[in-house]
Tab-separated table of C-alpha atoms in Angstrom:
chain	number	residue	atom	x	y	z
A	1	UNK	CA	0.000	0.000	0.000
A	2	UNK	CA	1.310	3.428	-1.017
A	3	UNK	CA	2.407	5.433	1.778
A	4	UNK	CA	-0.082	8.308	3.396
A	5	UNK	CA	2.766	10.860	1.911
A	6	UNK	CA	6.105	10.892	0.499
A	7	UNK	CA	8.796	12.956	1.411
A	8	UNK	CA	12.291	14.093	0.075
A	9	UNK	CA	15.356	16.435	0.893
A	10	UNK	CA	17.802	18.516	-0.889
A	11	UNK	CA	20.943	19.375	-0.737
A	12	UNK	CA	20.805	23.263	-0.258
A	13	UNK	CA	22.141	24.929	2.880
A	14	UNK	CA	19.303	26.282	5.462
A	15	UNK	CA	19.914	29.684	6.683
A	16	UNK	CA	19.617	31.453	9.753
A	17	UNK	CA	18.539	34.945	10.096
A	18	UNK	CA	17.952	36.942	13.718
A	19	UNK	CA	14.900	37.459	14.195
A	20	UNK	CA	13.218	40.849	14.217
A	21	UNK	CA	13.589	43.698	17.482
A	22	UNK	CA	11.166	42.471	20.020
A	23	UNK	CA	10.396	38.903	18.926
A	24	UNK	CA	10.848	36.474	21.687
A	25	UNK	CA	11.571	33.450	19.155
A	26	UNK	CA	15.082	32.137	18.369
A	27	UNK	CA	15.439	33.635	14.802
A	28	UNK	CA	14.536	33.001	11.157
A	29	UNK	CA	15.083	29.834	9.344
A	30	UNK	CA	15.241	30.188	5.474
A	31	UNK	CA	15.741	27.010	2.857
A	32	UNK	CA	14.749	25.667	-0.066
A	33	UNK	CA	12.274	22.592	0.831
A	34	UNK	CA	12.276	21.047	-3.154
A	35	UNK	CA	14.633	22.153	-6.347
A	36	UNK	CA	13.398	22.178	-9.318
A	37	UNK	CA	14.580	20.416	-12.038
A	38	UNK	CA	17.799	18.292	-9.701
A	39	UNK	CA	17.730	14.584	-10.564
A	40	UNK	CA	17.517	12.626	-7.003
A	41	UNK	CA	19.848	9.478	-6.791
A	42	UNK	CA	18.739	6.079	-7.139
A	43	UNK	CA	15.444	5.882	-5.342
A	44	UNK	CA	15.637	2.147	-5.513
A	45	UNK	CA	15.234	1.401	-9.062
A	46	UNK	CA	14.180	4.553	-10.520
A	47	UNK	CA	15.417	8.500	-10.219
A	48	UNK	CA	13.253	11.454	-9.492
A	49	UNK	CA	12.797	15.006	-10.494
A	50	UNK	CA	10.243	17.835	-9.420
A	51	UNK	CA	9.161	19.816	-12.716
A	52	UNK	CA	8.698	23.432	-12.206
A	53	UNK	CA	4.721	23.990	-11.691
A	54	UNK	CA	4.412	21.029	-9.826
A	55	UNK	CA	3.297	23.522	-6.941
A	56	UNK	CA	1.115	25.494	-9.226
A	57	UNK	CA	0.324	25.776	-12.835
A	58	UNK	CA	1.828	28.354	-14.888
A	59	UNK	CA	0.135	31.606	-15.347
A	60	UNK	CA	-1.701	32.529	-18.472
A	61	UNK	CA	1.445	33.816	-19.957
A	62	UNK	CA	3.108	30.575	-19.987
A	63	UNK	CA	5.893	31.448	-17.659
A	64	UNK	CA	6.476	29.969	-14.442
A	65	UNK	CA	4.127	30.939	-11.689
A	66	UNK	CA	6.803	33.115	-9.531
A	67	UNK	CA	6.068	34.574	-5.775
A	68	UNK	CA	4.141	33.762	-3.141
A	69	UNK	CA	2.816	30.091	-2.563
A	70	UNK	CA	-0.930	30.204	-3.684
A	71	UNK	CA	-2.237	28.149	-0.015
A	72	UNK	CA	-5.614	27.921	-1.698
A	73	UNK	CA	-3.974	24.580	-3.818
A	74	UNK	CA	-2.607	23.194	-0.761
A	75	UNK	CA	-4.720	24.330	2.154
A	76	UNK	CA	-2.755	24.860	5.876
A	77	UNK	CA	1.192	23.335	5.544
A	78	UNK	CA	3.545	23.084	8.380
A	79	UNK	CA	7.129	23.277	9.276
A	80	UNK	CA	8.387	20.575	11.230
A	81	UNK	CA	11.444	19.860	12.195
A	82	UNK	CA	12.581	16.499	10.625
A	83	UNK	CA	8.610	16.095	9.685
A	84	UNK	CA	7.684	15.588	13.713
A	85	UNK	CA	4.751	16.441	14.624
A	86	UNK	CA	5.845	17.120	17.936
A	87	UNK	CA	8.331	19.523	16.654
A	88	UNK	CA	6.125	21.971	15.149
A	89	UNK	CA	8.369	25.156	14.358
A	90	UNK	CA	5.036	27.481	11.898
A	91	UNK	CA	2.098	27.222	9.975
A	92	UNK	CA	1.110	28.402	6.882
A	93	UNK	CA	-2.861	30.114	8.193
A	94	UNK	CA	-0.649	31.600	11.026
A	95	UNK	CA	1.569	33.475	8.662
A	96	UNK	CA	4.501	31.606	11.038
A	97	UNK	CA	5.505	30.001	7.845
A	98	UNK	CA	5.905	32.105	4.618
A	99	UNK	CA	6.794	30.037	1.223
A	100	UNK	CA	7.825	31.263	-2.143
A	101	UNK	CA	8.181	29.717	-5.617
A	102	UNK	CA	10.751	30.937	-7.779
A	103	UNK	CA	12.779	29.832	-11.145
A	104	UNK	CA	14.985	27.599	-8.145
A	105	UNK	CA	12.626	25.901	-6.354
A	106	UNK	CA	10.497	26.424	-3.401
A	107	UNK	CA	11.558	28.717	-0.708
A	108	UNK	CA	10.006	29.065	2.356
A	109	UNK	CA	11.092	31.137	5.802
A	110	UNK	CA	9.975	30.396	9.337
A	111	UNK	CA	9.836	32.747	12.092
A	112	UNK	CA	11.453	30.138	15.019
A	113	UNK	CA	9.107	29.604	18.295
A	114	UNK	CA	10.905	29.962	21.540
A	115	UNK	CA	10.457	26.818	22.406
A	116	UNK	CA	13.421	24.550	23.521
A	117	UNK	CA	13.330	22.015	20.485
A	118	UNK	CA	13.493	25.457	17.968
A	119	UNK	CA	16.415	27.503	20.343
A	120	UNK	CA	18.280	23.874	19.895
A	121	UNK	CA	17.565	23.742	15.947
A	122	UNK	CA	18.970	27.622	16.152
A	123	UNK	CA	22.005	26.098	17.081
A	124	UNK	CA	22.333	23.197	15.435
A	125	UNK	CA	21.685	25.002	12.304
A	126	UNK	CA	24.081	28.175	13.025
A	127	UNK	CA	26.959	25.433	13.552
A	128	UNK	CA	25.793	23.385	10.375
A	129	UNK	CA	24.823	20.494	12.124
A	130	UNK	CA	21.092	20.594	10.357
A	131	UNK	CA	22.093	22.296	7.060
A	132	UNK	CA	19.286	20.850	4.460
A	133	UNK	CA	15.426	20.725	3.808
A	134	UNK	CA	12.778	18.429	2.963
A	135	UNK	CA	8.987	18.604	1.777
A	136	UNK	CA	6.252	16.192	2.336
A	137	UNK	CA	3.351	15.816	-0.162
A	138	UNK	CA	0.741	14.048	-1.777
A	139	UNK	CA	1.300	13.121	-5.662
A	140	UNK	CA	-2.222	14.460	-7.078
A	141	UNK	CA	-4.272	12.054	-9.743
A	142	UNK	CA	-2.273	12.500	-12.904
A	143	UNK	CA	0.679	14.327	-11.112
A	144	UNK	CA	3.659	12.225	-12.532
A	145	UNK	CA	4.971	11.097	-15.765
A	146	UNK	CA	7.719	8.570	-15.994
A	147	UNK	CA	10.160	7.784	-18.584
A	148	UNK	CA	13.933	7.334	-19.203
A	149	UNK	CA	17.181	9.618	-19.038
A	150	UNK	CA	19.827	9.389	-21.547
A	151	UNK	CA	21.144	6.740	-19.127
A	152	UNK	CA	17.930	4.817	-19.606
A	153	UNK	CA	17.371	4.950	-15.812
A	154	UNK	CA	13.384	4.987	-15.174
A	155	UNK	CA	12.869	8.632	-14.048
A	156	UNK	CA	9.512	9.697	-12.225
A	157	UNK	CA	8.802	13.772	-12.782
A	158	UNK	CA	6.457	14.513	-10.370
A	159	UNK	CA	4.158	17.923	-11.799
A	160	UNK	CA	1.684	18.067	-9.234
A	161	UNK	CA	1.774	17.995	-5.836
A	162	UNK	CA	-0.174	18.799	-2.690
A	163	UNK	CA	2.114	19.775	0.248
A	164	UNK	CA	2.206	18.637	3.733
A	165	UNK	CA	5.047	20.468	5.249
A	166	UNK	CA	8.253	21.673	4.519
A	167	UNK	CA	11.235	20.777	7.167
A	168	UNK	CA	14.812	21.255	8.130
A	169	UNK	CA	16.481	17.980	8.210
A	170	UNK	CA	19.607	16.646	9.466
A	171	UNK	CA	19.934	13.730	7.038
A	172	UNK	CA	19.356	14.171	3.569
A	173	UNK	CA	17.249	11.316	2.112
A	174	UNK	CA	16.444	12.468	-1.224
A	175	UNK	CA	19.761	10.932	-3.449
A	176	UNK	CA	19.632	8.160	-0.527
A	177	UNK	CA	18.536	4.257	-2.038
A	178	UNK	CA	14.956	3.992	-0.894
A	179	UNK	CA	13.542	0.843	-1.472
A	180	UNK	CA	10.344	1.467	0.746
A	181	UNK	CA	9.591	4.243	-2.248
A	182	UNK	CA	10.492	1.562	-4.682
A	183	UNK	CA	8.170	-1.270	-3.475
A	184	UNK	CA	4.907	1.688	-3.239
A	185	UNK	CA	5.541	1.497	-7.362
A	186	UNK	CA	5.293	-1.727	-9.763
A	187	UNK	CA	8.061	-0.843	-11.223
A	188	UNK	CA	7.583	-3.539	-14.261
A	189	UNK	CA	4.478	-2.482	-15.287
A	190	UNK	CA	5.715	0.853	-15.508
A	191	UNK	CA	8.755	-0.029	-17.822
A	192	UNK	CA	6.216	-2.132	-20.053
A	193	UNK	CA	3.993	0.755	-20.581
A	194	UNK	CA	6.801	3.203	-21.686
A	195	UNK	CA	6.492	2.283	-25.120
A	196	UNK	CA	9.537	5.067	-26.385
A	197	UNK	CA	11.499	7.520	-24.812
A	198	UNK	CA	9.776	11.070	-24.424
A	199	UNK	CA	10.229	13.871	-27.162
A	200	UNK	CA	12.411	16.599	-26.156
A	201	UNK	CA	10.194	19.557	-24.799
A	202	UNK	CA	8.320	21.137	-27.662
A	203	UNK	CA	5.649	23.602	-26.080
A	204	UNK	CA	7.479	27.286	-25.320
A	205	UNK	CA	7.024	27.273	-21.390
A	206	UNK	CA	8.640	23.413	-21.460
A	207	UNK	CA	11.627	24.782	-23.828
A	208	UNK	CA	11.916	27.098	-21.370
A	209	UNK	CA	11.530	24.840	-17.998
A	210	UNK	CA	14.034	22.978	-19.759
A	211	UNK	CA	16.551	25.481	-20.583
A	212	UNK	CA	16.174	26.998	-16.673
A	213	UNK	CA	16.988	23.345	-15.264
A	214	UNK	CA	19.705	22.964	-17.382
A	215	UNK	CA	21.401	26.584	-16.096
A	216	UNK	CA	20.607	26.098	-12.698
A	217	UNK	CA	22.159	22.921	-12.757
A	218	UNK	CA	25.229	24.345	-13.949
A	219	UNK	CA	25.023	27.193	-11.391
A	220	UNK	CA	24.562	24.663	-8.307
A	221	UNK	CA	27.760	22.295	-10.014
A	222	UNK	CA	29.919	25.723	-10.314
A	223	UNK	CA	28.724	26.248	-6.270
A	224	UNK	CA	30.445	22.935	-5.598
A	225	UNK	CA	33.317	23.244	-7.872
C-alpha cells in the first residue's frame, strides 16, 4: 500500500537569520524545501525530479508561476522539524511560515518559536549540524509522468503535488537508495507501458523549464566546484 505521503530532501544549505527587534523566538530559518529540475539518486530502481509547476500551474502567460505560494492549492502546511509532529516550528494560516516559488525551487522562511526544540535547531543550524530541507506531499491524480534519461534509468517527474510540510532535516534522504519508495511502485508495469522515450520539450514554457533546469544545474555544479 502506497504510503499516506512521500517525502524528500535537498541538498541546499538552510539559513539562519535573527529574528526581528522584540520577537521572543530564536530567529529566522530560510531554505529551499524542493529544487526544481535536480535529478535525485537512485530511489531504488528509478530516479526522481520535481518539474517546475508542480506547486502550481503556470500563469496565463506561460511562464512559471513566480512569488508567493498560492495556499488555496494546498490548504494549511507546516514546518516541522525532521517532519515531527511534535516539533512543530510554523504554519502556513498563522503566517509563522511564509513560502515562495521561484525559477529555483520552493523557498520558504519560518519565524522560530521559543520553544526549547526550535532555540536547539537555532544552534544546530548556526553550527551546520542541520544544514538541508525536505517537503512532504501528496502526488495528485495524474501528477507524474515517468520515462527514461539518456542513461535509460526509469525517471519519475512529479508535476503536481499537494504539500504537507516543509522541514529542516539533518539527514538528507532524497539521493539516498529507498527501497520502501520503490516497493509503493510496480516498477515492471511501468517499464512495459513506456512504449519510447519522451520527445524533447516542444511547447514554449517546457523549452523554457528545460533550458532553466539545465542553467541552474550548472550554477549549483559551479557552487560545488
Amino acid at each position: 500500500m502506497p504510503p499516506n505521503y512521500e517525502s524528500r530532501s535537498f541538498e541546499r544549505p538552510v539559513t539562519l537569520r535573527a529574528a526581528p527587534e522584540g520577537a521572543s523566538g530564536p530567529g529566522i530559518l530560510t531554505g529551499y524545501g524542493a529544487v526544481f529540475n535536480s535529478e535525485s539518486r537512485d530511489l531504488g530502481g528509478f530516479v526522481e525530479v520535481i518539474a517546475p509547476g508542480a506547486f502550481g500551474a503556470p500563469d496565463n502567460s506561460g511562464e512559471l508561476a513566480v512569488g508567493a505560494l498560492n495556499l488555496t492549492l494546498h490548504g494549511r502546511v507546516m514546518a516541522r522539524l525532521n517532519h515531527a509532529s511534535a516539533q512543530l516550528l510554523g504554519t502556513s494560516d498563522i503566517g509563522t511560515l511564509r513560502m515562495f516559488v521561484d525559477d529555483i525551487g520552493l523557498r520558504y522562511e519560518v519565524d522560530l518559536p521559543d520553544t526549547t526544540y526550535a532555540r536547539d535547531l537555532a544552534v544546530l543550524a548556526a553550527r551546520g549540524d542541520i544544514r538541508y530541507s525536505s517537503f512532504a506531499f501528496r502526488t495528485n491524480p495524474g501528477g507524474d509522468v515517468w520515462s527514461y534519461n539518456l542513461s535509460d534509468q526509469l525517471v519519475r517527474t512529479v508535476t503536481s503535488v499537494t504539500l504537507v510540510d516543509v522541514a529542516p532535516v539533518a539527514d538528507p534522504a532524497y539521493w539516498a537508495a529507498t527501497s520502501e519508495l520503490a516497493r509503493s511502485f510496480d516498477l515492471d508495469a511501468i517499464r512495459a507501458s513506456i512504449q519510447t522515450p519522451p520527445p524533447a520539450p516542444a511547447g514554449e514554457w517546457e523549452r523554457a523549464a528545460h533550458e532553466r533546469g539545465l542553467a541552474i544545474s550548472n550554477r549549483i555544479k559551479k557552487g560545488h566546484a
